[in-house]
Coordinates of C-alpha atoms and ligand atoms in Angstrom, one line a residue:
M283 CA -19.6 -47.7 26.6
K284 CA -17.2 -44.8 26.3
Y285 CA -17.7 -42.7 23.2
D286 CA -14.5 -42.5 21.1
F287 CA -14.4 -39.0 19.5
A288 CA -11.3 -39.5 17.5
A289 CA -12.4 -42.7 15.9
T290 CA -15.9 -41.6 15.2
E291 CA -14.9 -38.3 13.7
K292 CA -12.2 -40.0 11.6
K293 CA -14.8 -42.6 10.3
W294 CA -17.2 -39.9 9.1
Q295 CA -14.6 -37.6 7.7
E296 CA -13.2 -40.4 5.6
K297 CA -16.8 -41.2 4.4
W298 CA -17.4 -37.6 3.5
E299 CA -14.1 -37.4 1.6
K300 CA -14.7 -40.6 -0.3
A301 CA -18.3 -39.6 -1.3
G302 CA -17.0 -36.2 -2.4
I303 CA -20.0 -34.5 -0.8
F304 CA -18.2 -31.2 -0.4
H305 CA -17.1 -31.1 -4.0
A306 CA -18.4 -28.1 -5.9
A307 CA -19.6 -28.9 -9.5
D308 CA -18.1 -26.8 -12.3
T309 CA -21.5 -26.7 -14.0
S310 CA -24.8 -27.3 -12.3
D311 CA -28.4 -26.3 -12.6
K312 CA -28.6 -25.7 -8.8
P313 CA -28.4 -22.2 -7.5
K314 CA -24.9 -21.1 -6.7
F315 CA -23.3 -20.2 -3.4
Y316 CA -19.6 -19.2 -3.0
G317 CA -18.4 -19.0 0.6
L318 CA -14.9 -17.4 0.7
V319 CA -12.7 -17.4 3.7
E320 CA -9.3 -15.7 3.8
F321 CA -6.8 -18.4 3.1
P322 CA -4.2 -19.1 5.8
Y323 CA -0.4 -18.4 5.8
P324 CA 0.9 -21.9 6.6
S325 CA 3.3 -21.3 9.4
G326 CA 5.4 -23.8 11.2
A327 CA 3.4 -23.5 14.4
G328 CA 0.3 -25.1 12.8
M329 CA -3.2 -23.6 13.0
H330 CA -4.2 -21.4 15.9
V331 CA -7.6 -21.0 17.4
G332 CA -8.2 -17.8 15.3
H333 CA -8.2 -19.9 12.2
I334 CA -11.0 -22.1 13.6
K335 CA -13.0 -19.1 14.7
A336 CA -12.6 -17.3 11.3
Y337 CA -13.7 -20.4 9.3
A338 CA -16.5 -21.7 11.5
G339 CA -19.0 -19.0 10.5
L340 CA -19.0 -19.7 6.8
E341 CA -18.7 -23.4 7.5
V342 CA -22.1 -23.3 9.1
V343 CA -23.6 -21.2 6.3
S344 CA -22.0 -23.5 3.6
R345 CA -23.5 -26.6 5.2
K346 CA -26.9 -25.0 5.5
R347 CA -26.7 -23.9 1.8
R348 CA -25.9 -27.5 0.7
M349 CA -28.9 -28.8 2.7
Q350 CA -31.0 -26.1 0.9
G351 CA -29.9 -27.5 -2.5
Y352 CA -27.2 -25.1 -3.5
N353 CA -24.1 -25.9 -5.5
V354 CA -21.7 -24.7 -2.8
L355 CA -18.2 -23.6 -3.5
Y356 CA -16.3 -23.5 -0.2
P357 CA -12.6 -23.6 -1.0
I358 CA -9.4 -23.4 0.8
G359 CA -5.8 -22.7 -0.2
F360 CA -2.5 -21.4 1.1
D361 CA -0.9 -18.0 1.0
A362 CA 2.6 -19.4 1.2
F363 CA 5.1 -16.9 -0.1
G364 CA 6.6 -14.5 2.4
L365 CA 9.1 -13.6 5.0
P366 CA 8.5 -15.9 8.0
T367 CA 9.2 -19.0 5.8
E368 CA 12.2 -17.3 4.3
N369 CA 13.6 -16.2 7.6
Y370 CA 13.2 -19.7 8.9
A371 CA 15.1 -20.9 5.8
I372 CA 17.9 -18.5 6.5
K373 CA 18.1 -19.7 10.1
T374 CA 18.0 -23.4 9.4
G375 CA 19.3 -23.7 5.9
I376 CA 16.2 -25.7 4.9
H377 CA 14.8 -24.7 1.5
P378 CA 11.6 -22.6 1.7
R379 CA 9.9 -25.1 -0.7
Q380 CA 10.4 -27.9 1.8
V381 CA 9.3 -25.8 4.7
T382 CA 6.2 -24.7 2.8
D383 CA 5.3 -28.2 1.8
K384 CA 5.6 -29.5 5.3
N385 CA 3.6 -26.6 6.8
I386 CA 0.8 -27.1 4.2
A387 CA 0.6 -30.8 4.9
R388 CA 0.3 -30.0 8.6
F389 CA -2.4 -27.3 8.0
S390 CA -4.3 -29.6 5.7
E391 CA -4.4 -32.4 8.2
Q392 CA -5.5 -30.1 11.0
L393 CA -8.2 -28.5 8.8
K394 CA -9.6 -31.9 7.9
R395 CA -9.5 -33.0 11.5
V396 CA -11.6 -30.0 12.6
G397 CA -14.1 -31.2 10.0
F398 CA -14.3 -28.2 7.7
S399 CA -16.3 -29.0 4.6
F400 CA -13.7 -27.5 2.1
D401 CA -13.5 -28.7 -1.5
W402 CA -10.0 -30.2 -1.3
D403 CA -9.9 -30.7 -5.1
R404 CA -9.6 -26.9 -5.5
V405 CA -6.7 -26.2 -3.2
V406 CA -4.4 -23.4 -4.4
D407 CA -0.9 -22.8 -3.2
T408 CA 0.5 -19.3 -4.2
T409 CA 4.0 -20.7 -4.4
E410 CA 3.4 -23.4 -7.0
E411 CA 4.8 -22.6 -10.4
K412 CA 1.4 -23.3 -12.1
Y413 CA -0.2 -20.7 -9.8
Y414 CA 2.5 -17.9 -9.8
K415 CA 2.7 -18.2 -13.6
W416 CA -0.7 -16.3 -13.5
T417 CA 0.4 -13.9 -10.8
Q418 CA 3.3 -12.9 -13.1
W419 CA 0.9 -12.8 -16.1
I420 CA -1.3 -10.3 -14.2
F421 CA 1.8 -8.2 -13.3
L422 CA 2.8 -8.1 -17.0
K423 CA -0.8 -7.1 -18.0
M424 CA -0.6 -4.3 -15.5
F425 CA 2.8 -3.3 -16.8
E426 CA 1.5 -3.2 -20.4
N427 CA -1.3 -0.9 -19.3
G428 CA 0.8 1.5 -17.3
L429 CA -0.5 0.3 -13.9
V430 CA 3.0 -0.9 -12.9
F431 CA 5.9 1.6 -12.9
R432 CA 9.3 2.0 -11.5
D433 CA 10.7 5.0 -9.7
T434 CA 13.4 6.0 -7.2
A435 CA 12.0 6.9 -3.8
L436 CA 12.6 7.1 -0.1
V437 CA 11.2 3.9 1.2
N438 CA 10.5 2.3 4.5
Y439 CA 13.3 -0.1 5.1
C440 CA 13.8 -2.6 7.8
P441 CA 17.6 -2.9 8.5
S442 CA 17.0 -6.2 10.3
C443 CA 14.9 -8.0 7.7
K444 CA 16.8 -6.1 4.9
V445 CA 13.5 -5.5 3.1
V446 CA 11.5 -2.6 1.8
L447 CA 8.1 -2.3 3.4
S448 CA 4.8 -0.6 2.5
N449 CA 3.2 1.9 4.9
E450 CA 0.7 -0.8 5.8
D451 CA 3.5 -3.1 6.8
S452 CA 5.4 -0.6 8.9
Q453 CA 2.8 1.2 11.0
G454 CA 4.0 3.1 14.0
G455 CA 7.5 3.2 12.4
K456 CA 8.0 -0.5 13.3
C457 CA 8.6 -3.4 11.0
D458 CA 5.5 -5.6 10.9
I459 CA 7.6 -8.7 10.8
C460 CA 10.4 -8.3 13.4
H461 CA 9.3 -5.0 15.1
S462 CA 12.6 -3.3 14.5
D463 CA 12.6 0.5 13.9
I464 CA 12.1 1.4 10.2
V465 CA 14.6 3.7 8.5
Q466 CA 14.2 5.8 5.3
K467 CA 16.3 4.7 2.3
S468 CA 16.5 5.7 -1.3
K469 CA 15.8 2.7 -3.6
D470 CA 14.4 1.7 -7.0
V471 CA 10.8 0.8 -6.3
W472 CA 8.2 -0.9 -8.4
Y473 CA 4.8 0.6 -7.8
L474 CA 1.3 -0.5 -8.6
R475 CA -0.8 2.5 -9.5
I476 CA -3.6 1.8 -7.1
T477 CA -4.3 5.5 -6.6
K478 CA -6.0 5.4 -10.0
Y479 CA -8.7 3.3 -8.4
A480 CA -9.3 5.5 -5.4
D481 CA -12.6 6.8 -6.5
K482 CA -13.8 3.4 -7.7
L483 CA -12.9 1.9 -4.3
L484 CA -14.9 4.6 -2.5
E485 CA -17.9 4.2 -4.8
G486 CA -17.7 0.4 -4.4
L487 CA -18.1 0.7 -0.6
E488 CA -21.7 1.7 -1.2
E489 CA -22.5 -1.6 -2.8
V490 CA -20.9 -3.9 -0.1
D491 CA -22.5 -5.0 3.2
Y492 CA -19.5 -4.2 5.5
L493 CA -19.7 -3.2 9.1
P494 CA -19.8 0.7 9.4
N495 CA -16.4 0.8 11.2
V496 CA -14.8 -1.3 8.5
K497 CA -16.1 1.0 5.8
M498 CA -14.9 4.0 7.8
Q499 CA -11.4 2.5 8.0
Q500 CA -11.4 2.2 4.2
V501 CA -12.6 5.7 3.7
N502 CA -9.9 7.1 6.0
W503 CA -7.2 5.0 4.3
I504 CA -8.2 6.3 0.9
G505 CA -8.4 9.8 2.5
R506 CA -10.1 11.7 -0.4
S507 CA -10.3 15.4 0.2
T508 CA -11.5 18.2 -2.0
G509 CA -9.9 21.6 -2.1
A510 CA -7.7 23.6 -4.4
F511 CA -4.2 23.7 -5.9
V512 CA -2.8 27.2 -5.5
N513 CA 0.4 28.6 -7.1
F514 CA 2.3 31.0 -5.0
S515 CA 4.9 33.0 -7.0
L516 CA 8.4 33.4 -5.7
K517 CA 9.6 37.0 -5.4
G518 CA 12.0 38.0 -8.2
I519 CA 12.0 34.6 -9.9
D520 CA 9.8 33.2 -12.6
E521 CA 8.8 30.2 -10.5
K522 CA 5.7 28.8 -8.8
L523 CA 5.5 27.1 -5.4
R524 CA 2.5 24.9 -5.8
I525 CA 0.5 23.8 -2.8
Y526 CA -2.7 21.9 -2.1
T527 CA -5.2 23.0 0.5
T528 CA -8.6 21.9 1.7
R529 CA -9.2 25.4 3.0
P530 CA -8.6 27.9 0.2
D531 CA -11.1 30.1 2.0
T532 CA -8.4 30.9 4.5
L533 CA -5.9 32.1 2.0
F534 CA -5.8 35.7 3.4
G535 CA -4.6 34.1 6.7
V536 CA -1.5 32.6 5.2
T537 CA 1.6 34.0 7.0
F538 CA 4.2 31.4 6.1
M539 CA 4.8 28.4 3.9
V540 CA 6.5 25.1 4.6
M541 CA 8.4 23.0 2.2
A542 CA 9.5 19.4 2.7
P543 CA 13.3 19.4 3.4
E544 CA 13.7 17.3 0.2
H545 CA 11.7 19.7 -2.0
P546 CA 13.4 20.0 -5.5
L547 CA 13.1 23.8 -5.6
L548 CA 15.8 24.0 -2.9
E549 CA 18.4 22.4 -5.2
K550 CA 17.2 24.4 -8.2
Y551 CA 17.7 27.8 -6.4
R552 CA 20.6 26.8 -4.3
D553 CA 22.7 29.8 -5.6
R554 CA 20.0 32.3 -4.4
I555 CA 19.7 30.7 -1.0
T556 CA 22.1 32.3 1.5
N557 CA 21.8 29.7 4.3
A558 CA 22.1 26.5 2.3
G559 CA 24.5 25.0 4.9
A560 CA 21.9 25.3 7.6
L561 CA 19.3 23.7 5.3
D562 CA 21.6 20.9 4.5
A563 CA 22.3 20.2 8.1
Y564 CA 18.6 20.1 8.9
R565 CA 17.9 17.8 6.0
E566 CA 20.5 15.4 7.2
E567 CA 18.8 15.2 10.6
C568 CA 15.5 14.5 8.9
A569 CA 16.9 11.6 6.9
K570 CA 17.4 9.8 10.2
K571 CA 13.7 10.0 11.1
T572 CA 10.9 7.8 10.0
E573 CA 7.8 9.2 8.4
F574 CA 5.9 8.3 11.6
E575 CA 8.3 10.3 13.8
R576 CA 8.1 13.2 11.3
T577 CA 4.4 13.5 11.1
Q578 CA 3.4 13.0 14.8
M579 CA 1.0 15.7 15.8
N580 CA 2.3 16.4 19.3
K581 CA 6.0 16.5 18.7
D582 CA 8.0 19.7 19.1
K583 CA 8.1 21.7 15.9
T584 CA 11.4 22.2 14.2
G585 CA 12.4 23.9 11.0
V586 CA 14.7 26.4 9.3
R587 CA 13.7 29.5 7.4
I588 CA 14.9 29.7 3.8
E589 CA 16.9 32.9 3.4
G590 CA 16.8 34.2 -0.1
L591 CA 13.4 32.7 -1.2
T592 CA 10.1 34.5 -0.5
A593 CA 6.7 33.6 -1.6
V594 CA 3.9 36.0 -2.6
N595 CA 0.3 35.5 -1.6
P596 CA -1.6 35.3 -4.9
V597 CA -4.7 37.1 -3.6
S598 CA -3.3 39.7 -1.2
G599 CA 0.1 40.3 -2.8
K600 CA 1.8 40.0 0.6
E601 CA 5.3 38.6 0.9
I602 CA 5.5 35.4 2.9
P603 CA 8.5 33.7 4.5
I604 CA 9.2 30.0 3.5
Y605 CA 10.5 27.4 6.0
I606 CA 11.6 23.8 5.6
S607 CA 10.2 21.5 8.3
D608 CA 10.1 17.8 8.7
Y609 CA 6.4 17.6 9.2
V610 CA 5.8 18.2 5.5
M611 CA 6.5 15.1 3.5
I612 CA 7.8 15.2 -0.1
G613 CA 5.6 12.2 -1.0
Y614 CA 2.4 13.8 0.0
G615 CA 0.6 16.3 -2.2
T616 CA 3.0 18.8 -3.7
G617 CA 5.6 18.6 -0.9
A618 CA 4.8 22.1 0.3
I619 CA 2.0 23.7 2.3
M620 CA 0.5 27.1 3.0
A621 CA 0.3 27.7 6.7
V622 CA -2.7 29.4 8.3
P623 CA -1.7 29.5 12.0
A624 CA -4.9 31.2 13.2
H625 CA -6.9 28.1 12.2
D626 CA -4.6 25.1 12.3
D627 CA -3.1 23.6 15.5
R628 CA 0.1 22.5 13.9
D629 CA 0.7 25.8 12.0
Y630 CA -0.2 27.6 15.3
A631 CA 2.5 25.8 17.3
F632 CA 5.1 26.4 14.5
A633 CA 4.2 30.1 14.3
K634 CA 4.4 30.6 18.1
K635 CA 7.8 28.9 18.2
F636 CA 9.3 31.0 15.3
G637 CA 7.5 34.3 16.1
I638 CA 5.5 34.4 12.9
D639 CA 2.3 36.6 12.5
I640 CA -1.0 35.0 13.2
I641 CA -3.9 36.6 11.3
E642 CA -7.5 35.7 12.1
V643 CA -9.7 35.2 9.1
I644 CA -12.6 33.3 10.7
K645 CA -14.3 34.8 13.7
G646 CA -15.3 32.6 16.7
G647 CA -12.2 31.7 18.7
D648 CA -9.5 33.5 20.6
I649 CA -6.4 33.2 18.6
S650 CA -4.2 34.8 21.3
K651 CA -4.7 31.5 23.1
E652 CA -5.1 28.8 20.4
A653 CA -5.9 28.1 16.8
Y654 CA -9.6 28.2 16.0
A655 CA -10.8 25.4 13.7
G656 CA -14.5 26.0 13.8
D657 CA -16.8 27.9 11.5
G658 CA -17.7 31.5 11.6
E659 CA -17.8 34.8 9.7
M660 CA -14.9 35.6 7.4
V661 CA -12.8 38.7 8.4
N662 CA -9.6 40.3 7.1
S663 CA -10.3 38.6 3.8
D664 CA -11.1 41.3 1.3
F665 CA -13.8 39.9 -1.0
L666 CA -14.7 37.1 1.4
D667 CA -15.4 39.4 4.4
G668 CA -18.9 38.8 5.9
I669 CA -19.5 35.4 4.4
K670 CA -20.6 33.0 7.1
E671 CA -20.8 29.7 5.3
K672 CA -17.5 27.8 4.7
K673 CA -18.8 26.2 1.5
I674 CA -19.7 29.5 -0.1
A675 CA -16.4 31.1 0.9
I676 CA -14.4 28.2 -0.6
E677 CA -16.4 28.3 -3.8
K678 CA -15.9 32.0 -4.1
M679 CA -12.1 31.8 -3.5
V680 CA -11.7 28.9 -6.0
K681 CA -13.5 31.0 -8.6
V682 CA -11.2 34.0 -8.0
L683 CA -8.1 31.7 -8.2
E684 CA -9.3 30.2 -11.4
E685 CA -10.1 33.6 -12.9
K686 CA -6.7 35.0 -12.0
G687 CA -5.1 31.8 -13.3
V688 CA -3.3 31.1 -10.0
G689 CA -5.1 28.0 -8.9
E690 CA -7.9 25.5 -9.5
A691 CA -10.2 23.2 -7.7
G692 CA -8.6 19.8 -7.0
V693 CA -8.9 16.5 -5.3
Q694 CA -6.2 14.7 -3.2
Y695 CA -5.9 11.3 -1.6
K696 CA -4.0 10.1 1.4
M697 CA -3.6 6.7 -0.2
K698 CA -0.3 6.2 -2.1
D699 CA 0.7 4.0 -4.9
W700 CA 1.8 0.5 -3.7
A701 CA 5.5 -0.2 -3.3
F702 CA 5.4 -3.7 -4.8
N703 CA 8.9 -5.2 -4.7
R704 CA 10.9 -7.0 -2.1
Q705 CA 14.6 -7.9 -2.0
R706 CA 13.9 -11.5 -1.1
Y707 CA 14.0 -15.0 -2.5
W708 CA 10.7 -16.5 -1.5
G709 CA 8.3 -14.5 -3.8
E710 CA 7.3 -14.4 -7.4
P711 CA 10.2 -13.2 -9.6
I712 CA 9.3 -9.9 -11.3
P713 CA 9.2 -10.9 -15.0
I714 CA 11.1 -7.9 -16.4
V715 CA 14.5 -7.7 -18.1
H716 CA 16.7 -4.6 -18.0
C717 CA 18.4 -4.0 -21.4
E718 CA 20.8 -1.1 -21.9
K719 CA 19.4 -0.5 -25.3
C720 CA 15.6 -1.2 -24.9
G721 CA 15.1 -0.3 -21.2
M722 CA 12.6 -2.4 -19.3
V723 CA 11.4 -5.3 -21.4
P724 CA 8.7 -7.7 -20.2
V725 CA 9.5 -11.4 -20.3
P726 CA 7.3 -12.9 -23.1
Y727 CA 4.1 -14.5 -21.9
S728 CA 5.1 -17.7 -23.5
E729 CA 8.1 -18.0 -21.2
L730 CA 6.0 -17.8 -18.0
P731 CA 6.3 -18.9 -15.3
L732 CA 9.7 -17.3 -14.8
K733 CA 10.8 -19.8 -12.2
L734 CA 12.7 -19.2 -9.0
P735 CA 16.2 -20.7 -9.4
Q736 CA 17.3 -23.3 -6.9
I737 CA 19.7 -21.6 -4.5
E738 CA 21.5 -22.6 -1.3
N739 CA 22.0 -19.3 0.5
F740 CA 18.9 -17.3 1.2
A741 CA 20.4 -14.4 3.1
P742 CA 19.9 -11.1 1.4
G743 CA 23.0 -9.4 0.0
E744 CA 24.7 -6.5 1.8
G745 CA 22.9 -3.2 1.1
G746 CA 19.6 -5.2 1.0
E747 CA 20.0 -6.8 -2.4
S748 CA 17.8 -9.8 -3.3
P749 CA 19.6 -13.2 -2.9
L750 CA 18.7 -13.7 -6.6
A751 CA 21.2 -10.9 -7.5
K752 CA 24.0 -13.3 -6.5
I753 CA 22.9 -16.0 -9.0
D754 CA 24.7 -15.2 -12.3
S755 CA 22.7 -17.8 -14.3
F756 CA 19.5 -16.1 -13.3
V757 CA 20.7 -12.5 -13.6
N758 CA 22.4 -12.7 -17.0
C759 CA 20.0 -13.2 -19.9
K760 CA 19.2 -12.2 -23.4
C761 CA 16.9 -9.2 -24.1
P762 CA 13.6 -10.6 -25.4
K763 CA 13.4 -7.5 -27.8
C764 CA 16.9 -7.0 -29.3
G765 CA 18.6 -10.3 -28.3
G766 CA 21.5 -8.4 -26.7
A767 CA 23.0 -9.1 -23.3
A768 CA 20.6 -8.0 -20.6
K769 CA 20.0 -8.4 -16.9
R770 CA 17.0 -9.8 -15.1
E771 CA 15.2 -7.9 -12.4
T772 CA 16.1 -9.6 -9.2
D773 CA 13.5 -8.3 -6.8
T774 CA 10.4 -10.4 -6.1
M775 CA 6.8 -9.5 -5.4
P776 CA 5.4 -9.1 -1.9
Q777 CA 3.3 -11.9 -0.3
W778 CA 0.2 -10.0 -1.2
A779 CA 0.7 -10.5 -4.9
G780 CA -0.6 -14.1 -4.9
S781 CA -3.3 -13.4 -2.3
S782 CA -4.8 -10.6 -4.4
W783 CA -6.5 -12.9 -6.8
Y784 CA -6.8 -16.4 -5.4
F785 CA -10.6 -16.2 -5.1
L786 CA -10.7 -16.2 -8.9
R787 CA -8.4 -19.2 -9.2
Y788 CA -10.6 -21.4 -7.0
I789 CA -13.2 -21.3 -9.7
D790 CA -11.0 -23.0 -12.1
P791 CA -7.8 -24.1 -10.3
L792 CA -6.3 -26.4 -12.9
N793 CA -6.6 -24.1 -16.0
D794 CA -3.4 -23.9 -18.0
E795 CA -4.8 -21.6 -20.7
C796 CA -5.9 -18.6 -18.5
L797 CA -6.1 -17.7 -14.9
A798 CA -9.7 -18.8 -14.8
D799 CA -12.2 -19.6 -17.5
H800 CA -14.5 -16.7 -18.3
Ligands
LIG914 ZN1 12.0 -6.4 10.1
LIG915 ZN1 17.2 -5.0 -25.8

């Protein structure tokens, strides 16, 4: 007799479901096991083989744990806000809600057919009002505690998707969604202050059992460095040009400085600068380039010397020319650097091109040929001369800087705060009201969820405004604080908002009182 796979599997899958054998008990005396897989984005194409592969490992472990007598929580849900669904809605005119429901139904059917032992009573969908109510609640808690703030900034902007993207979503200067080239645009941006957690994230890596290369990726992304902040004075002005360096030991080798073209001191001392026109022209050129293009190591070095501003080396007293160049970014560190061409490749290339002095302060290389980045004995460095160990030279320099009051030891991170708003419809509305009198006012907790209004046209407005900005009944509201006329924030949160806490919701997915019972 021929074995009928489809019928046999269906028979047992129905039996499993009826018996509730994959159901995790809320309370139980059994030992606990929580198997968490990354929940899928339900796309129109249905599941792909990568989903099966990703979920099969923990499927095996979860089944084993059940047989070993554990109370197993092995849940699944759907990370369903986001651009692909919205773009599909723009193209077809079908509401993202409908598209999402259809895709979730298809995914659910497929996941069941594969035979995964998920607890289907705990399914979460990040786009459901009873779920995103708590995403908004978390946002407001973070706002209350200063972890959410708003600022104007140059952002990565995809002109095709008409959306602001994080650095993580625009790697290589391309949009992660449509692969168009990213441009830089000045926008109001909501940020999550994730940099506050940089050290905690680093320390936490010691406690988790990740693969070494995964840990290394995290470490590099956080990019913690130790060094010093140094204040260079500007000749003839009561002003400091502040920089950060990981190599304060090379301070005697500084022969020029570089500011980001957008540095605020340029505007402040515009009347002292004799070549402002040339600087303006250069800055305009930079505005057309992406961050990726600007900071690539191998590209030809460009820049303009600032005529009329001169820095003074705080330890040697030497006068140092200042340039603007696109490889220094305003968003990183202090937006200015000290350049030590003898011991840094990028500074070396720049110095060669502009005919700037190159002073060796660490012995060991041949600086007539190339920069020397290795260790060696300090030379041409006054009180550091003769020191052979980098660490000792750095400590000594920092001590001198602190004594002279021109600098101090410091820490920097590569990681930046998270640009957390999108000009799109299919996301959680940011629950903030803008009042002319009161400023930014949170929507009262009792009024959550702040629901997405029903709309017909999902296309973003010109200039990249959220489609919500076109809905007067949504935009115009009363200020929760003073009762006056006010306007709602029309940006929404990125897809990652709901997927940052779903693992907590699985524990208690139906709770209306809090995001999950303590
Ligand atoms: Zn795009
Ligand atoms: Zn008000």
